[in-house]
Every structure is written in C-alpha cells, then in structure tokens.
Amino acid sequence: MSTSTVVDQSPTPSPAQAQAPLHCEWLWNTVTVLCDGTVTCGLDDPFKLRNHGSLKSASLREIFAGAAIAKRREELLSGKKCFKCTMHQSAQGQDLTPSSPYPRRLVLEPTIKCNIRCTNETCNIANDAAFHLRREDFMAWPLYTKLIDEVGPHIKRLLFYNYGEPFAHPKALDMLAYAKKVNPQLGVTTSTNGILLAREGLAERIVEEGLVDWICFTIGGVDQETYGRYHKAGSFEKAMIGMRRLVEAKRRAGKTKPTVHWRYLVFNWNDSDECIAQALRLREEIGVDEFKFMLTASPIEGRSLSRAPGTPGFEALKPWLAYQDFYNADPYLEAGLWALENSPRLGPFSWTGRIARVCVRPVDGQVNLRLAKTTNPVAPAQTAKLRLPWNEEVSANVGAGQWGDNLIPVPEEFRHEDVQIRIEVDQIFSPLRHTETHDNRELGVMVCMDGVSAAPNPFRTTEVSAERIRGLSR
C-alpha cells in the first residue's frame, strides 16, 4: 500500500500568519516527568516524542535550562508548532521570560499502568505487556525523592497524574505525603478512576493528612452497563464508593479539601436525557463540589452525535459542560471517519474506526462502495459488514492494498437519493503496534471517497432542553 498523505483543507496561511510567534505554558513554566524518569512536556505525549532528557543522567535544573527545551521555545517563537501538539497559544501579551532555575509547575506520572482497561488505544498500548512505553512501569522511590528534594521547595503546584492510574502505585500516598513534607504550601492536583479509593483507609488518609487539594474522578456512566462500555474491567459500584468515601471523609473531618470534581465522559451510549438527569441526581446525592460533562472523541465510534456542537443537545448541556477535547462539528469524525487523505495510487480515501457511516449516490440502480485494508503481514485479519437502509446486511469485499468493489443493487424506492451505508469492522488496525510510526489511531478499513461523502449527523435537529433535563433530575 502506498504511503498516504493528509489533505490539508484549511486555507493556506499568509507568511505573516505562518510566522506569528507562539507561546506554551508547558515549555516556559512547566515540566512533565514520566515514571521512568524521562522529562517531557504537556499532558499528551505518551510516546515521548518531546523527550528533553532523563533524571537518571541529569538534574531537573540542568534539563529545564538545557538545549532541547530552549530549542523548542525558539521554534515556537518563530511560529513553528511542535509535532502533534496543539497546546500552544499566541505569544502576544504573554510573559516570554521562562521561570528559572526551576519550573513553577511539575506534572508527575507515578505509573503508566492502570487497574482498568478503557476503550482508548493509548491506554490499550500502555497496558499491553508486549509493548513497553516506559523503561519502568512505576517510578522508583529513590528517583522520586531525589526529584522532590531538588524541585519540591521551588514549585507551586504538583499535578500528580498523567497516563496510568496514579493510585495504582503502591506508594502513591507516601509520595504525596513526602511532597507535602518538603513543601507544606505545595498545591496538589490529581486524577483517578476512583476504584482503588474504595479500599478502606485510603480516602480517609488523603483527607486527614491533607495530601491533595483538588481531585478529579473520571466516571462515564450511571450504572454498570453505561459505565462498562468504555471503562472496561472497571466497577461502577467501586468507582462511586471511592468518590463517596472521599466526600464523606471530608464531611466527618469538617474539612474543605480536597475539592472533589466528577468528570462525566459523554458517549453515544450514556448521553440520553435520562442518563444525564440520573448523573445530576447522583451529583446532588453524593455532594461532590464540582461536576462537569466532557465530550470526547475517543473512541471515534463512541462520539455523542446528539450532544455535538451545533445541536440542541449540546446547548442543553451547556450549564454543566466542561471543555471539548479535540471535539468539534467535524463531518468526518461525526461519521466515524478519520480525516480525508490522498494516496497517489488509490486516490482520496478515509480510514474508518470500528463503525462508520457514509453516503453513496446510486448509479444505474446500484451503489459501489470500495474498501481496502492494510497489507501489513502482522496486522489482524479484518473483515467488514455493510448495513443497508432497507434492512439488508452484506459481508463486504475488502481489498488488500487495492480497492475491493461492493456492487449493491438498490431497491427502486431508495434510488432517488444518497444511500447511507453503515460500515462495521470486526478488528481494528493499530499502526503504532504494527509499524514504525507515531500514529496511535485505531483504524478499521479504507473507504474510497471518490463519489462518497461522510454521512450527516442524524441528531442535529433532535429536540432536547436543559429544562427537560432538570425536570428529569428532580
């Protein structure tokens, strides 16, 4: 299969726009330390693409003042964006003097491992015993104490999370206690799935010793069915117990910290008005300090179309909406397709996820949907099914490195408009697992987009309202 290139459909920037100086808080005033001692930046670099050095061979002060970070700052100021990162912003009005000699903020990853298996390719790879993202899966205690002894007195905030479940580290609470001992004024933020905090004594110790100032519980669902679709191998009951224990420990101790935040991930299986209302009821019952819904595009087949930007469902969630994680009204993503690409040999195409929807115009009483899959010999065998609007299911012909035709006769009553076809792929292909690449997408099959379009969002006119949700939650 020929190497494909992404088609850039955005307007070509002018030279002045292309060179506009950029700034990034994560490079000027923050560092991220992974569990194996690698120093990088941001919260979206699981594969260490922005490696600035290792604490095993240099101090954090040396790395923070080193050539790798300095070069990235210079490139941003010249208008050059970091590879696969969108965390930059305009440099206009920003303080361009980096904090020195230490960052103000430290992101620390206690472990890359997690106790559950969320439907997210990065998490799948991180927990794959055959695929090591880190030299060590848990930060060693001597390395941690050396780091905190050096930087602890100088930082103002510790973000105790990155990839993995921070409380899966056997010494997680001791790590927090050590940081607070070195710097009692240190503000600590952490994030968890909550399950391990259901164990007796953990939540209570966090509150009694004042180990954390703000904690986020990521729980996407209102029962095991809606929760388990994404948080695989997780227990909704235990996650809720962990969050309840922390709230109740605060109440008993008469303390205001930590601030307890519930982040509800919204997918197309937990986005109904009834689920939204039940989440709001649980929020009130438990007594969390903060609650937000978060739209997420991972996995793409889980995107909530009824809550997408521009829909009444999106407007109804606005009173409780957190932020959008690369979530926008993109017609390809809403149809379960990755961005349009172009192959010199095969022409325009898009990869599907596990499920995608496309529209094809009938010609001479039939449609032809052309599909292809990777030729990588170690990739999983992939087949696809096509579901048609006249209640017919077809096993698709999927070519290997070439287009496989799927000529489908169209009943008379469907020949006067585009036919919407649902593509279901039994196995996904992960380029990162099977090739030398930084592409961590989950890919299904290639769809020839010549004469084919992404299916429109079917929920864009659905009538929902914040008032109805409030009524259901009472």
Short mmCIF file of N, CA and C in Angstrom, two decimals, residues 23 25 28-31 64 95 97-107 151-152 154-159 183 186-187:
data_model
loop_
_atom_site.label_atom_id
_atom_site.label_comp_id
_atom_site.label_asym_id
_atom_site.label_seq_id
_atom_site.Cartn_x
_atom_site.Cartn_y
_atom_site.Cartn_z
N HIS A 23 3.55 30.77 22.04
CA HIS A 23 3.99 30.59 23.43
C HIS A 23 3.31 29.35 23.98
N GLU A 25 2.73 27.46 27.87
CA GLU A 25 2.93 27.37 29.32
C GLU A 25 3.70 26.11 29.70
N TRP A 28 7.45 26.96 29.00
CA TRP A 28 8.03 28.11 29.69
C TRP A 28 8.09 27.92 31.21
N ASN A 29 7.06 27.28 31.78
CA ASN A 29 6.97 27.25 33.24
C ASN A 29 6.63 25.89 33.84
N THR A 30 6.60 24.84 33.03
CA THR A 30 6.16 23.52 33.49
C THR A 30 7.05 22.43 32.89
N VAL A 31 7.24 21.35 33.63
CA VAL A 31 7.84 20.14 33.05
C VAL A 31 6.99 18.94 33.44
N PHE A 64 15.89 21.57 32.53
CA PHE A 64 14.99 22.70 32.30
C PHE A 64 15.73 23.87 31.64
N ASP A 95 4.10 36.60 29.02
CA ASP A 95 5.42 36.80 29.61
C ASP A 95 6.36 35.77 28.99
N THR A 97 9.52 35.36 29.47
CA THR A 97 10.68 35.01 30.28
C THR A 97 10.39 33.73 31.03
N PRO A 98 11.07 32.61 30.71
CA PRO A 98 10.78 31.34 31.39
C PRO A 98 11.08 31.44 32.88
N SER A 99 10.31 30.70 33.68
CA SER A 99 10.62 30.63 35.10
C SER A 99 12.00 29.98 35.25
N SER A 100 12.74 30.40 36.24
CA SER A 100 14.12 29.94 36.38
C SER A 100 14.54 30.03 37.85
N PRO A 101 15.39 29.11 38.29
CA PRO A 101 16.00 28.00 37.56
C PRO A 101 15.11 26.75 37.48
N TYR A 102 13.93 26.82 38.14
CA TYR A 102 13.02 25.68 38.16
C TYR A 102 11.66 26.07 37.61
N PRO A 103 10.90 25.10 37.14
CA PRO A 103 9.53 25.40 36.70
C PRO A 103 8.63 25.73 37.89
N ARG A 104 7.52 26.38 37.61
CA ARG A 104 6.55 26.67 38.67
C ARG A 104 5.65 25.47 38.93
N ARG A 105 5.54 24.62 37.92
CA ARG A 105 4.58 23.52 37.99
C ARG A 105 5.24 22.24 37.52
N LEU A 106 4.95 21.14 38.22
CA LEU A 106 5.51 19.83 37.88
C LEU A 106 4.38 18.84 37.65
N VAL A 107 4.39 18.21 36.48
CA VAL A 107 3.48 17.10 36.20
C VAL A 107 4.26 15.82 36.46
N VAL A 151 13.37 19.79 43.47
CA VAL A 151 12.44 20.77 42.91
C VAL A 151 11.29 21.14 43.84
N GLY A 152 11.00 20.26 44.81
CA GLY A 152 9.85 20.48 45.69
C GLY A 152 9.78 21.85 46.34
N HIS A 154 10.65 24.61 45.28
CA HIS A 154 10.58 25.71 44.32
C HIS A 154 9.27 25.74 43.52
N ILE A 155 8.58 24.62 43.41
CA ILE A 155 7.36 24.59 42.60
C ILE A 155 6.16 25.02 43.44
N LYS A 156 5.13 25.51 42.74
CA LYS A 156 3.92 25.94 43.41
C LYS A 156 2.80 24.90 43.30
N ARG A 157 2.86 24.09 42.24
CA ARG A 157 1.80 23.11 42.04
C ARG A 157 2.37 21.80 41.52
N LEU A 158 1.84 20.70 42.06
CA LEU A 158 2.19 19.35 41.61
C LEU A 158 0.95 18.72 41.00
N LEU A 159 1.04 18.32 39.74
CA LEU A 159 -0.03 17.57 39.09
C LEU A 159 0.36 16.10 39.16
N ASN A 183 7.40 20.56 50.97
CA ASN A 183 6.82 21.89 50.72
C ASN A 183 5.38 21.90 51.20
N LEU A 186 2.67 23.47 49.00
CA LEU A 186 2.50 22.95 47.65
C LEU A 186 1.05 22.61 47.36
N GLY A 187 0.52 23.10 46.25
CA GLY A 187 -0.83 22.73 45.82
C GLY A 187 -0.77 21.45 45.00
#
